[in-house]
Short mmCIF file of C-alpha atoms and ligand atoms in Angstrom, two decimals:
data_model
loop_
_atom_site.label_atom_id
_atom_site.label_comp_id
_atom_site.label_asym_id
_atom_site.label_seq_id
_atom_site.Cartn_x
_atom_site.Cartn_y
_atom_site.Cartn_z
CA MET A 21 113.39 132.09 59.98
CA VAL A 22 113.99 131.26 63.64
CA THR A 23 111.71 132.77 66.32
CA ILE A 24 113.27 133.18 69.74
CA LEU A 25 111.36 133.83 72.92
CA ILE A 26 113.77 135.52 75.31
CA ASN A 27 113.83 136.54 78.99
CA ILE A 28 111.12 134.00 79.84
CA LYS A 29 110.57 134.29 83.59
CA GLU A 30 109.94 130.52 83.76
CA LEU A 31 109.69 127.98 80.93
CA VAL A 32 107.27 125.35 82.20
CA GLN A 33 107.12 121.58 81.52
CA VAL A 34 110.51 121.04 79.91
CA ARG A 35 110.92 117.34 79.14
CA ASP A 36 113.14 114.92 77.36
CA LYS A 37 111.39 113.27 74.42
CA ASN A 38 111.35 109.81 76.00
CA VAL A 39 108.89 110.96 78.72
CA LYS A 40 105.46 109.93 77.41
CA LYS A 41 103.41 110.29 80.59
CA VAL A 42 103.93 110.83 84.32
CA SER A 43 102.42 108.68 87.08
CA GLY A 44 102.03 108.72 90.87
CA LYS A 45 104.77 110.67 92.63
CA GLU A 46 106.30 111.79 89.31
CA MET A 47 103.21 113.93 88.85
CA ALA A 48 104.35 116.18 91.69
CA GLU A 49 107.42 117.19 89.67
CA LEU A 50 107.14 119.89 87.04
CA PRO A 51 110.50 120.57 85.38
CA THR A 52 111.08 124.22 84.50
CA ILE A 53 113.89 126.58 83.49
CA LYS A 54 113.97 130.04 85.03
CA ASN A 55 115.18 133.04 82.99
CA ALA A 56 114.96 130.98 79.81
CA PHE A 57 114.95 131.25 76.03
CA LEU A 58 113.05 129.08 73.54
CA ALA A 59 113.93 128.80 69.84
CA ILE A 60 111.43 127.77 67.16
CA GLU A 61 112.02 126.92 63.51
CA LYS A 62 109.67 125.48 60.90
CA GLU A 63 106.77 125.00 63.36
CA ARG A 64 108.89 123.10 65.87
CA ILE A 65 110.86 123.67 69.06
CA ILE A 66 114.53 123.47 68.14
CA ASN A 67 116.26 124.62 71.31
CA TYR A 68 115.80 126.02 74.80
CA GLY A 69 117.85 126.77 77.86
CA SER A 70 118.96 129.41 80.30
CA MET A 71 119.38 132.99 79.00
CA GLU A 72 123.00 132.74 80.15
CA GLU A 73 123.64 130.12 77.48
CA ILE A 74 121.64 131.56 74.61
CA PRO A 75 123.43 130.94 71.27
CA SER A 76 123.50 133.70 68.67
CA TYR A 77 120.96 133.19 65.91
CA GLN A 78 121.20 135.11 62.69
CA SER A 79 118.15 137.07 61.54
CA ALA A 80 115.86 135.71 64.19
CA MET A 81 112.50 137.16 65.20
CA ILE A 82 112.74 138.07 68.88
CA VAL A 83 109.81 137.97 71.32
CA ASP A 84 110.66 139.48 74.70
CA CYS A 85 108.81 137.63 77.49
CA LYS A 86 110.14 139.61 80.47
CA GLY A 87 108.11 138.83 83.59
CA LYS A 88 106.01 136.27 81.69
CA MET A 89 105.92 132.49 81.66
CA VAL A 90 105.70 130.07 78.75
CA PHE A 91 103.62 126.88 78.98
CA PRO A 92 103.12 124.11 76.41
CA SER A 93 99.50 124.33 75.16
CA TRP A 94 96.81 122.47 77.04
CA CYS A 95 95.99 119.04 75.59
CA ASP A 96 92.22 118.54 75.86
CA SER A 97 91.71 114.80 75.31
CA HIS A 98 87.92 114.67 75.73
CA THR A 99 85.41 117.01 74.06
CA HIS A 100 82.11 116.88 72.19
CA ILE A 101 82.35 120.32 70.55
CA VAL A 102 80.46 119.38 67.38
CA TYR A 103 76.90 119.93 68.53
CA ALA A 104 73.95 122.04 67.46
CA GLY A 105 72.38 124.80 69.55
CA ASN A 106 72.44 124.49 73.32
CA ARG A 107 70.50 123.00 76.26
CA GLU A 108 70.00 126.14 78.28
CA GLN A 109 66.40 125.18 79.07
CA GLU A 110 67.56 121.95 80.76
CA PHE A 111 70.03 124.04 82.77
CA VAL A 112 67.09 126.05 84.10
CA ASP A 113 65.05 122.87 84.65
CA ARG A 114 67.85 121.50 86.82
CA ILE A 115 68.01 124.76 88.79
CA ASN A 116 64.29 124.28 89.41
CA GLY A 117 64.82 120.80 90.82
CA LEU A 118 64.85 118.20 88.04
CA THR A 119 67.82 115.84 87.95
CA TYR A 120 70.01 115.15 84.90
CA GLU A 121 68.57 111.62 84.89
CA GLU A 122 64.95 112.81 85.04
CA ILE A 123 65.56 115.18 82.13
CA ALA A 124 67.12 112.37 80.08
CA ASN A 125 64.27 109.96 80.92
CA ARG A 126 61.65 112.33 79.49
CA GLY A 127 63.49 112.53 76.16
CA GLY A 128 65.77 115.44 76.97
CA GLY A 129 69.53 115.17 77.33
CA ILE A 130 71.52 113.52 74.55
CA LEU A 131 68.34 112.77 72.55
CA ASN A 132 67.38 116.45 72.67
CA SER A 133 70.80 117.40 71.23
CA ALA A 134 70.49 114.63 68.60
CA LYS A 135 67.15 115.98 67.37
CA LYS A 136 68.65 119.48 67.04
CA LEU A 137 71.68 118.18 65.21
CA GLN A 138 69.71 116.03 62.79
CA ASN A 139 67.87 119.17 61.74
CA THR A 140 71.03 121.25 61.27
CA SER A 141 72.94 121.33 57.98
CA GLU A 142 76.57 120.27 57.80
CA GLU A 143 77.59 123.84 56.93
CA GLU A 144 75.74 125.33 59.90
CA LEU A 145 77.15 122.65 62.20
CA TYR A 146 80.66 123.49 60.96
CA GLU A 147 80.06 127.20 61.68
CA GLN A 148 78.87 126.55 65.23
CA SER A 149 81.66 124.08 65.96
CA SER A 150 84.49 126.15 64.49
CA LYS A 151 83.47 129.05 66.78
CA ARG A 152 83.93 126.75 69.77
CA LEU A 153 87.29 125.55 68.45
CA LYS A 154 88.50 129.16 67.98
CA GLU A 155 87.33 129.94 71.50
CA ILE A 156 89.28 127.08 73.12
CA ILE A 157 92.42 127.84 71.10
CA GLN A 158 92.42 131.36 72.59
CA LEU A 159 92.04 129.77 76.04
CA GLY A 160 95.33 127.92 75.51
CA THR A 161 94.28 124.55 74.05
CA GLY A 162 96.76 123.37 71.43
CA ALA A 163 95.56 119.80 70.77
CA VAL A 164 92.06 118.39 71.06
CA GLU A 165 90.00 115.24 70.72
CA ILE A 166 86.44 115.62 69.39
CA LYS A 167 83.70 112.99 69.59
CA SER A 168 80.64 112.32 67.50
CA GLY A 169 77.62 111.01 69.41
CA TYR A 170 74.96 113.71 68.97
CA GLY A 171 73.76 112.22 65.67
CA LEU A 172 72.57 108.71 66.50
CA THR A 173 71.56 107.98 62.89
CA VAL A 174 73.93 106.87 60.12
CA ASP A 175 73.59 110.20 58.31
CA ALA A 176 73.87 112.40 61.36
CA GLU A 177 76.86 110.55 62.85
CA LEU A 178 78.63 110.83 59.48
CA LYS A 179 77.71 114.52 59.33
CA ILE A 180 79.48 115.12 62.66
CA LEU A 181 82.56 113.16 61.67
CA ARG A 182 82.77 115.02 58.34
CA VAL A 183 82.62 118.30 60.23
CA ILE A 184 85.49 117.09 62.45
CA LYS A 185 87.43 116.17 59.31
CA LYS A 186 86.87 119.66 57.92
CA LEU A 187 88.04 121.17 61.23
CA LYS A 188 91.19 119.04 60.95
CA GLU A 189 91.80 120.40 57.46
CA ASN A 190 91.14 124.05 58.28
CA PHE A 191 92.74 124.50 61.69
CA GLN A 192 96.41 124.44 62.71
CA ILE A 193 95.78 122.44 65.85
CA PRO A 194 96.15 118.63 66.01
CA ILE A 195 92.65 117.10 66.22
CA LYS A 196 91.74 113.47 66.91
CA ALA A 197 88.28 112.19 65.96
CA THR A 198 86.33 109.69 68.06
CA PHE A 199 83.26 107.78 66.90
CA LEU A 200 80.69 107.75 69.73
CA GLY A 201 77.63 106.28 68.00
CA ALA A 202 77.07 104.41 71.28
CA HIS A 203 76.22 107.59 73.20
CA ALA A 204 72.48 106.93 73.80
CA PHE A 205 69.80 104.66 72.38
CA PRO A 206 67.49 106.47 69.94
CA THR A 207 63.84 106.29 71.09
CA GLU A 208 62.86 103.92 68.27
CA TYR A 209 65.40 101.34 69.55
CA LYS A 210 64.33 101.53 73.22
CA GLU A 211 62.71 98.09 73.07
CA ASN A 212 65.34 96.58 70.80
CA LYS A 213 68.67 97.92 71.89
CA ASP A 214 70.77 95.27 70.19
CA ALA A 215 69.37 96.37 66.85
CA TYR A 216 70.91 99.81 67.39
CA ILE A 217 74.26 98.17 68.16
CA ASP A 218 73.84 96.33 64.86
CA VAL A 219 73.38 99.69 63.10
CA ILE A 220 76.57 100.98 64.74
CA ILE A 221 78.54 97.89 63.74
CA ASN A 222 77.09 97.06 60.34
CA GLU A 223 76.14 100.47 58.95
CA MET A 224 78.03 103.26 60.68
CA LEU A 225 81.49 101.72 61.19
CA PRO A 226 82.04 100.49 57.59
CA GLU A 227 81.14 103.93 56.19
CA ILE A 228 83.38 105.68 58.74
CA THR A 229 86.30 103.45 57.77
CA LYS A 230 85.65 103.96 54.07
CA GLU A 231 85.92 107.74 54.49
CA ASN A 232 88.67 107.45 57.14
CA LEU A 233 86.70 109.61 59.55
CA ALA A 234 87.77 108.38 62.99
CA ASP A 235 90.83 107.59 65.09
CA PHE A 236 89.11 106.25 68.20
CA ILE A 237 85.97 104.40 69.28
CA ASP A 238 83.94 105.36 72.36
CA ALA A 239 80.77 104.23 74.18
CA PHE A 240 78.85 105.67 77.14
CA CYS A 241 79.05 102.63 79.44
CA GLU A 242 76.58 103.47 82.19
CA THR A 243 73.43 102.27 83.92
CA GLY A 244 70.54 103.18 81.62
CA TYR A 245 72.86 103.68 78.61
CA PHE A 246 75.25 101.00 77.27
CA SER A 247 75.81 97.87 79.36
CA VAL A 248 79.26 96.34 79.75
CA SER A 249 78.54 93.63 77.18
CA GLN A 250 77.08 96.13 74.69
CA THR A 251 80.16 98.31 75.23
CA GLU A 252 82.40 95.29 74.62
CA ARG A 253 80.62 94.57 71.32
CA VAL A 254 81.17 98.17 70.21
CA ILE A 255 84.84 98.13 71.27
CA ASP A 256 85.51 94.86 69.45
CA ALA A 257 83.86 96.11 66.27
CA GLY A 258 85.77 99.39 66.44
CA LYS A 259 89.05 97.57 66.94
CA LYS A 260 88.35 95.46 63.85
CA HIS A 261 88.20 98.74 61.94
CA GLY A 262 91.49 99.91 63.49
CA LEU A 263 89.90 102.29 66.02
CA VAL A 264 91.50 102.50 69.46
CA PRO A 265 89.05 102.49 72.40
CA LYS A 266 88.62 105.55 74.67
CA ILE A 267 85.58 104.88 76.85
CA HIS A 268 83.11 106.84 79.03
CA VAL A 269 82.90 104.86 82.30
CA ASN A 270 81.96 105.34 85.99
CA GLN A 271 80.21 108.70 85.60
CA PHE A 272 77.25 107.79 87.81
CA THR A 273 77.77 104.11 88.68
CA SER A 274 80.58 101.55 88.74
CA ILE A 275 79.36 98.61 86.66
CA GLY A 276 82.54 96.98 85.34
CA GLY A 277 82.98 99.11 82.23
CA LEU A 278 86.36 100.28 83.44
CA GLN A 279 87.67 96.72 83.85
CA ALA A 280 86.31 95.67 80.44
CA SER A 281 87.91 98.72 78.76
CA VAL A 282 91.29 98.08 80.41
CA VAL A 283 91.21 94.40 79.35
CA LYS A 284 90.45 95.49 75.79
CA GLY A 285 93.46 97.83 75.79
CA ALA A 286 91.68 101.17 75.98
CA LEU A 287 93.94 104.20 75.51
CA SER A 288 91.89 106.01 78.16
CA VAL A 289 88.94 105.60 80.51
CA ASP A 290 87.12 108.87 81.10
CA HIS A 291 84.91 110.45 83.81
CA LEU A 292 85.61 108.17 86.83
CA GLU A 293 83.50 110.19 89.26
CA ILE A 294 82.43 106.97 91.01
CA MET A 295 85.43 104.74 91.69
CA THR A 296 85.68 101.60 93.84
CA ASP A 297 88.91 100.06 95.14
CA ASP A 298 88.50 97.36 92.47
CA ASP A 299 88.36 100.03 89.75
CA ILE A 300 91.64 101.53 90.94
CA GLU A 301 93.17 98.07 91.20
CA ALA A 302 92.15 97.29 87.60
CA LEU A 303 94.12 100.27 86.29
CA LYS A 304 97.37 99.15 87.90
CA GLY A 305 99.85 97.62 85.48
CA SER A 306 97.88 98.80 82.45
CA ASP A 307 98.71 101.44 79.82
CA THR A 308 95.21 102.92 80.05
CA MET A 309 95.16 106.61 81.03
CA PRO A 310 92.48 107.59 83.57
CA VAL A 311 90.93 110.94 82.58
CA ALA A 312 89.07 113.24 84.98
CA LEU A 313 86.60 115.92 83.85
CA PRO A 314 86.10 118.28 86.80
CA SER A 315 84.03 120.87 84.90
CA CYS A 316 81.38 118.17 84.40
CA SER A 317 81.30 117.47 88.15
CA TYR A 318 81.00 121.20 88.77
CA PHE A 319 78.18 121.76 86.30
CA LEU A 320 76.13 118.69 87.31
CA SER A 321 76.98 118.86 91.03
CA ILE A 322 78.15 115.26 91.02
CA PRO A 323 81.22 113.87 92.85
CA TYR A 324 84.70 114.77 91.60
CA THR A 325 87.02 112.01 90.39
CA PRO A 326 89.07 110.84 93.43
CA ALA A 327 92.37 112.11 92.05
CA ARG A 328 94.29 111.60 95.29
CA ASP A 329 93.35 107.90 95.46
CA ILE A 330 94.36 107.44 91.82
CA ILE A 331 97.68 109.29 92.11
CA ASN A 332 98.49 107.73 95.50
CA ALA A 333 98.06 104.31 93.84
CA GLU A 334 101.03 105.34 91.62
CA LEU A 335 98.74 105.73 88.61
CA PRO A 336 98.82 108.56 86.06
CA LEU A 337 95.89 110.96 85.62
CA ALA A 338 94.91 113.29 82.76
CA LEU A 339 92.51 116.25 82.86
CA ALA A 340 90.13 117.28 80.08
CA THR A 341 87.07 119.52 79.68
CA ASP A 342 84.29 117.26 78.28
CA TYR A 343 83.00 120.40 76.47
CA ASN A 344 79.41 119.48 75.47
CA PRO A 345 75.95 121.05 75.62
CA GLY A 346 74.50 118.92 78.43
CA SER A 347 76.97 118.23 81.19
CA THR A 348 79.80 120.73 80.50
CA PRO A 349 79.08 123.75 78.32
CA SER A 350 82.65 125.01 78.81
CA GLY A 351 85.94 124.27 77.08
CA ASN A 352 88.16 126.22 79.44
CA MET A 353 91.18 124.11 80.42
CA ASN A 354 92.37 126.87 82.78
CA PHE A 355 89.19 126.36 84.80
CA VAL A 356 89.73 122.59 84.66
CA VAL A 357 93.24 122.98 86.08
CA SER A 358 91.97 125.32 88.83
CA SER A 359 89.08 122.97 89.71
CA ALA A 360 91.43 120.00 89.89
CA CYS A 361 93.49 121.89 92.48
CA ILE A 362 90.56 123.33 94.41
CA LYS A 363 88.13 120.40 94.36
CA MET A 364 90.30 117.34 93.74
CA LYS A 365 93.26 118.38 95.87
CA MET A 366 95.77 118.07 93.08
CA THR A 367 98.81 120.31 93.43
CA PRO A 368 99.48 122.86 90.65
CA GLU A 369 102.35 120.62 89.44
CA GLU A 370 100.07 117.55 89.26
CA ALA A 371 97.26 119.44 87.55
CA ILE A 372 99.59 121.01 84.95
CA ASN A 373 101.15 117.60 84.19
CA ALA A 374 97.65 116.10 83.89
CA ALA A 375 96.50 118.82 81.47
CA THR A 376 99.58 118.70 79.23
CA ILE A 377 101.81 115.62 78.94
CA ASN A 378 99.21 113.13 80.20
CA GLY A 379 96.49 114.70 78.05
CA ALA A 380 98.74 114.27 75.01
CA PHE A 381 99.20 110.58 75.92
CA ALA A 382 95.40 110.15 76.13
CA MET A 383 95.20 111.22 72.45
CA ASN A 384 98.23 109.26 71.19
CA LEU A 385 99.94 112.60 70.58
CA SER A 386 102.89 112.27 72.96
CA ASP A 387 105.43 112.68 70.17
CA GLU A 388 103.91 115.95 68.96
CA VAL A 389 102.65 118.00 71.91
CA GLY A 390 102.29 118.08 75.71
CA SER A 391 105.70 119.42 76.74
CA ILE A 392 108.50 121.79 75.82
CA THR A 393 110.69 119.25 74.04
CA LYS A 394 113.04 119.54 71.08
CA GLY A 395 111.27 118.32 67.94
CA LYS A 396 107.75 118.78 69.26
CA LYS A 397 105.31 121.25 67.73
CA ALA A 398 105.74 124.81 69.00
CA ASN A 399 102.20 124.93 70.41
CA LEU A 400 102.37 127.05 73.51
CA PHE A 401 101.07 130.09 75.35
CA ILE A 402 102.74 133.10 76.93
CA THR A 403 101.17 134.30 80.17
CA LYS A 404 100.68 137.84 81.39
CA GLU A 405 103.16 138.90 84.07
CA ILE A 406 102.50 136.43 86.89
CA PRO A 407 104.48 135.66 90.06
CA SER A 408 104.60 131.84 89.68
CA TYR A 409 103.06 129.03 87.60
CA GLY A 410 100.84 128.13 90.56
CA PHE A 411 99.24 131.54 90.16
CA LEU A 412 97.42 130.22 87.09
CA PRO A 413 95.20 127.71 88.99
CA TYR A 414 95.12 130.00 92.05
CA SER A 415 93.59 132.93 90.17
CA PHE A 416 90.62 130.84 89.04
CA GLY A 417 88.23 132.57 86.69
CA SER A 418 90.86 135.07 85.56
CA ASN A 419 92.55 134.69 82.22
CA VAL A 420 96.31 134.88 82.67
CA ILE A 421 97.08 133.97 79.05
CA GLU A 422 98.43 136.87 77.01
CA SER A 423 99.18 135.21 73.66
CA VAL A 424 98.83 131.83 72.00
CA TYR A 425 101.20 130.19 69.48
CA LEU A 426 100.38 127.23 67.21
CA ASN A 427 103.14 125.75 65.03
CA GLY A 428 105.37 128.58 66.17
CA LYS A 429 103.04 131.33 64.91
CA ARG A 430 100.97 133.68 67.00
CA VAL A 431 97.24 133.09 66.45
O1 LIG B 529 80.52 113.09 78.69
N1 LIG B 529 78.30 111.18 79.63
C1 LIG B 529 78.03 111.18 78.47
N2 LIG B 529 78.11 112.15 77.58
C2 LIG B 529 78.39 113.52 77.85
C3 LIG B 529 77.22 114.35 78.20
C4 LIG B 529 76.03 114.07 77.41
C5 LIG B 529 74.99 115.15 77.42
O2 LIG B 529 74.33 115.40 78.45
O3 LIG B 529 74.82 115.75 76.37
C6 LIG B 529 79.46 113.60 78.93
O4 LIG B 529 79.24 114.14 80.02
FE1 LIG B 530 82.07 113.08 77.49
#
């Protein structure tokens, strides 16, 4: 049966299927149709247009959207939602004056989460993670990437990736899995870091390939974490196993990880809080999507990604949450879009493009989600009655989403 959304005040992000991403000045344009209808059949968008031209459908299910807007779901291309417990104590420690770096150096941070996860069963980890996934779906996310990286042993990394696989099987939403064994060095490898890289390459990756557990490979390329050459080793090994690189770079320092990732054909480079002119130059002419994570900047009080410099250089930009227990315990893409406008001086049009079509590109999901396009999945949300699409980022902290649809069905 066909489902038709009628009297849509404004249908947002309507695109032809050949548009895979938007860059530079194109980001300021957000194509919409006012007073629109949208038709869905067999999980997919089959038609849309102005209410004046609505065809007659037999035995359709009608949803009246008077006064409300319809958006394609948010595409969150960077999360770490499979983790155990939380790091609330470190949050309080930071309030009391410790830095994120100081906490990590005394064995907190990623290693703290890894210890918790190693002691949590796969079933329990699935329970905790599926709650987070349900939460973000209700906040409008309709496609998501999830990383491993809080295991740091062969067994624990596999445990995370198996949980992601189970989430893929049990949830309607497209999920991409990223192997991030190179997230931090376990304490026992502190003096022999290359030996841990050997574990990643010779023990973790072959098992991951055997069970077909990952789509992408990631590394935390940062001072005190993985050097550029260690990151390159991990990328090369991942590529040999068919995994596409998506790399954490330039969160605290600019050390050349961005350039190395671009040269190696990374699908995305993520974080980018600290960007030099050379970093921006390196992105030009590449197909690598820069991804900004403003909730992380907010939570850690670190600089925001210089979105204006990136967009003014005619580059594209995507927005994602980074949902994780240490630097961003929030998976709210609405807050991300608001923060991008408020703190990074992106216009509502730029921020919405960055959180939908460009986010889809950063997950290799451009053909499935990210815009209102014939043939794409009917993953979308209907807003409450709002005066304009810009009201969504403007009314930060409020939830303007009234209902969420995945594969054409209300969830
Ligand atoms: O993307 N930067 C590296 N990894 C995570 C946070 C790690 C943590 O503190 O748990 C991030 O921000
Ligand atoms: Fe991250």
